[in-house]
């Protein structure tokens, strides 16, 4: 992917990021929920958790919520998807 596209993804506004996550993860149809209820809309978190193009801007947006003196973050691993990660030299 071209660097200019990656840069634009990393500078998404909160509302743009929210819209992209919703666009990726919201499914329309008829879904039988565990409760036995039928829903016509379903939010599948794995659809955005597995998309590296949305994870980086999401992580950057979430990092602004951390206290400035934060030294370590622990991330949950959900199957094959890691929500918290870091690149160490």
Coordinates of C-alpha atoms in Angstrom, one line a residue:
X1 CA 0.0 0.0 0.0
X2 CA 1.4 3.5 -0.9
X3 CA 2.8 5.5 2.0
X4 CA 0.4 8.4 1.5
X5 CA -2.6 6.1 1.9
X6 CA -1.0 4.6 5.1
X7 CA -0.3 8.1 6.4
X8 CA -3.9 9.2 5.8
X9 CA -5.2 6.1 7.6
X10 CA -3.0 6.9 10.6
X11 CA -4.5 10.4 10.9
X12 CA -8.2 9.6 10.8
X13 CA -10.4 11.7 13.0
X14 CA -12.3 9.9 15.8
X15 CA -15.6 10.0 13.8
X16 CA -13.9 8.8 10.6
X17 CA -12.3 5.9 12.6
X18 CA -15.6 5.1 14.2
X19 CA -17.2 5.0 10.8
X20 CA -14.5 2.7 9.3
X21 CA -14.8 0.3 12.2
X22 CA -18.6 0.2 11.9
X23 CA -18.4 -0.2 8.1
X24 CA -16.0 -3.2 8.4
X25 CA -17.7 -4.9 11.4
X26 CA -21.4 -4.3 10.9
X27 CA -23.2 -7.1 9.1
X28 CA -26.8 -6.8 7.9
X29 CA -29.0 -9.9 7.5
X30 CA -30.8 -12.3 9.9
X31 CA -28.8 -13.5 12.8
X32 CA -29.8 -16.0 15.5
X33 CA -28.2 -14.8 18.7
X34 CA -27.3 -17.1 21.6
X35 CA -30.3 -15.7 23.5
X36 CA -32.5 -17.2 20.8
X37 CA -33.5 -13.7 19.6
X38 CA -33.2 -12.7 15.9
X39 CA -31.2 -9.6 15.0
X40 CA -31.0 -7.9 11.6
X41 CA -27.7 -6.3 12.5
X42 CA -24.6 -7.9 13.9
X43 CA -21.3 -6.4 15.0
X44 CA -18.5 -8.8 14.3
X45 CA -15.4 -7.5 16.1
X46 CA -13.2 -10.1 14.5
X47 CA -13.7 -8.3 11.1
X48 CA -11.8 -5.2 12.3
X49 CA -9.5 -7.0 14.8
X50 CA -8.0 -8.9 11.9
X51 CA -7.5 -5.9 9.6
X52 CA -4.1 -4.4 10.0
X53 CA -5.1 -1.3 8.1
X54 CA -7.6 -0.3 10.8
X55 CA -5.7 -1.6 13.8
X56 CA -2.8 0.9 13.6
X57 CA -5.0 4.0 13.5
X58 CA -7.2 2.4 16.2
X59 CA -4.2 1.8 18.4
X60 CA -2.9 5.4 17.8
X61 CA -6.4 6.8 18.8
X62 CA -6.5 4.6 21.9
X63 CA -3.0 5.6 22.9
X64 CA -4.2 9.2 23.4
X65 CA -6.5 7.9 26.2
X66 CA -3.5 6.6 28.3
X67 CA -2.0 8.7 31.1
X68 CA 1.2 10.3 29.9
X69 CA 3.3 8.5 32.5
X70 CA 2.2 5.0 31.3
X71 CA 5.3 2.7 30.9
X72 CA 3.8 -0.7 30.0
X73 CA 0.6 -1.9 28.4
X74 CA -0.6 -5.5 28.5
X75 CA -2.6 -6.6 25.5
X76 CA -5.1 -9.5 25.3
X77 CA -4.6 -12.2 22.8
X78 CA -7.9 -13.3 21.3
X79 CA -7.2 -16.4 19.3
X80 CA -5.1 -15.4 16.4
X81 CA -5.7 -11.6 16.9
X82 CA -3.5 -9.6 19.2
X83 CA -5.0 -6.3 20.3
X84 CA -2.0 -5.0 22.1
X85 CA 1.4 -5.2 20.7
X86 CA 4.6 -3.3 20.5
X87 CA 7.7 -3.2 18.3
X88 CA 10.9 -3.4 20.3
X89 CA 14.3 -3.0 18.6

